[in-house]
C-alpha positions as a LaTeX table, in Angstrom:
\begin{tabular}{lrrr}
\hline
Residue & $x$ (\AA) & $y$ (\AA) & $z$ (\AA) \\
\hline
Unk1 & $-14.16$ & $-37.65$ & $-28.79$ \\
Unk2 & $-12.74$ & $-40.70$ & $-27.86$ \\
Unk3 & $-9.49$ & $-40.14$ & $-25.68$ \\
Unk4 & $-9.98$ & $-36.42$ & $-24.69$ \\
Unk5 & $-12.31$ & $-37.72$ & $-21.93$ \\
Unk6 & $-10.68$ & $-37.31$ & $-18.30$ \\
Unk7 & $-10.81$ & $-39.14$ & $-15.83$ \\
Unk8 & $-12.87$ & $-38.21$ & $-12.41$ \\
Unk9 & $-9.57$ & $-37.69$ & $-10.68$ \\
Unk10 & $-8.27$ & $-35.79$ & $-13.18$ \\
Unk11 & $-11.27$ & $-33.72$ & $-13.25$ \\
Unk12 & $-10.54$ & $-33.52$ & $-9.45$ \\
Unk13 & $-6.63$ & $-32.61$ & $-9.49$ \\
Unk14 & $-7.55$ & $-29.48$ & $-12.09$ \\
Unk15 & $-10.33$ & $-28.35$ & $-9.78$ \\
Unk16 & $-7.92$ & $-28.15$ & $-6.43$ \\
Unk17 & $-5.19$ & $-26.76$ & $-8.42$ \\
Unk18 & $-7.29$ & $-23.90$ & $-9.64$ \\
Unk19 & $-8.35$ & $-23.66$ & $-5.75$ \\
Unk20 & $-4.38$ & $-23.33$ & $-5.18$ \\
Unk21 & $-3.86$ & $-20.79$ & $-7.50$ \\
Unk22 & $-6.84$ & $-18.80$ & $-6.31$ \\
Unk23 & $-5.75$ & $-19.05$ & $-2.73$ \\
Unk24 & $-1.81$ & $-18.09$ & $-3.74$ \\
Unk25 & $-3.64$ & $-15.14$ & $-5.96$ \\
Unk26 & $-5.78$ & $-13.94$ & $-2.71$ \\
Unk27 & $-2.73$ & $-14.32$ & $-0.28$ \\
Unk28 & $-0.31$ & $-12.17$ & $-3.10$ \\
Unk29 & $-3.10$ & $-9.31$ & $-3.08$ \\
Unk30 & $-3.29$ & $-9.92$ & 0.99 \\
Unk31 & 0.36 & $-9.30$ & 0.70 \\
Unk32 & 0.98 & $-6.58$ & $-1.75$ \\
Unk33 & $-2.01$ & $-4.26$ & 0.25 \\
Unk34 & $-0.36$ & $-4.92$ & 3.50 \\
Unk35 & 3.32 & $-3.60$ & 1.73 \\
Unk36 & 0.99 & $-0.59$ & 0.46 \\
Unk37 & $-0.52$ & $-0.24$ & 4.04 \\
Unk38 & 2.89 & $-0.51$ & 5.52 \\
Unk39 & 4.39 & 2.19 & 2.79 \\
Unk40 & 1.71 & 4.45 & 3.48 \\
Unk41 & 1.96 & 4.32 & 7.36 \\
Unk42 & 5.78 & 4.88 & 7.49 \\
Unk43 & 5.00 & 7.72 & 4.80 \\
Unk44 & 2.86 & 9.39 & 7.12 \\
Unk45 & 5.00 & 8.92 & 10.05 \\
Unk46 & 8.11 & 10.50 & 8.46 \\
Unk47 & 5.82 & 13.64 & 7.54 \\
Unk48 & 4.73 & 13.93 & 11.01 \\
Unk49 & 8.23 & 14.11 & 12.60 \\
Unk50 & 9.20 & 16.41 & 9.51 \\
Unk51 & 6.62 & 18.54 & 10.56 \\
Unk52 & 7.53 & 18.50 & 14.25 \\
Unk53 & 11.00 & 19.06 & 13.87 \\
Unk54 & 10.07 & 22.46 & 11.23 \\
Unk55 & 7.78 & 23.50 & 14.22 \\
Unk56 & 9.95 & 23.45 & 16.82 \\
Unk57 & 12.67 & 25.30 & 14.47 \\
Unk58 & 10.39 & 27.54 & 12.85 \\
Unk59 & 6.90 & 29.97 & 13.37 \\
Unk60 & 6.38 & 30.28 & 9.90 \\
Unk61 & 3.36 & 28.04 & 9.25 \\
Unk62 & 3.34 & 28.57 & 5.46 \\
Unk63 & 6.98 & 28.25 & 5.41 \\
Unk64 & 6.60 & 24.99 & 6.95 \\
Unk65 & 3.86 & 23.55 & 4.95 \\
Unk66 & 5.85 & 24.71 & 1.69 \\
Unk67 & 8.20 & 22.99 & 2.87 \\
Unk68 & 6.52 & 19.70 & 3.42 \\
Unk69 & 4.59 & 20.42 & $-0.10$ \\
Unk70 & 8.04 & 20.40 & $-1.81$ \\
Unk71 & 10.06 & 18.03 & 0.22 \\
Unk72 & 7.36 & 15.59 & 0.88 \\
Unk73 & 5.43 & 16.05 & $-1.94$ \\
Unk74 & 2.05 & 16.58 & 0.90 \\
Unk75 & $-0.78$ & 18.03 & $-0.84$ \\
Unk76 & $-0.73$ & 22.63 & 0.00 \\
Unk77 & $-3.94$ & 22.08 & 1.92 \\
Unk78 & $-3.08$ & 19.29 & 3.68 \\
Unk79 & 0.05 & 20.39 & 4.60 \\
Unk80 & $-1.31$ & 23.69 & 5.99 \\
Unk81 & $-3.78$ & 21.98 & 7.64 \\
Unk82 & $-0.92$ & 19.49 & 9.30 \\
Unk83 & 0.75 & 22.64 & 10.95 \\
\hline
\end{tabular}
């Protein structure tokens, strides 16, 4: 096995460099869930002013949620229960 020994400091380089990379892994999931997060939250906003401006426009509850079920794509029951 001679020369395939490393040396302690190159022992020491591959061990902070897999530190890096799990730190840059944890910070690109940190980021991508706080896009999702984000997504989700402006999602949910846009369905609520939907849903205000049908209700001041229209009575028709199931109209409404219809409406937000085919437009919005929010689940029947949810959307009934959002009117």
């Amino acid at each position: 096995m001679e020369g395939t020994e490393r040396t302690a400091a190159e022992v020491a380089v591959d061990w902070l460099r897999k530190g890096f990379d799990a730190v840059r892994e944890a910070g690109r999931r940190y980021i991508s869930e706080a896009e999702e997060r984000a997504a989700f939250d402006e999602y949910s906003q846009g369905v609520n002013r939907a849903t205000a401006a049908l209700v001041d426009v229209c009575n028709d509850k199931a109209a409404i949620a219809e409406a937000l079920h085919e437009h919005w794509g929010v689940d029947l029951q949810e959307a009934e229960e959002r009117v």
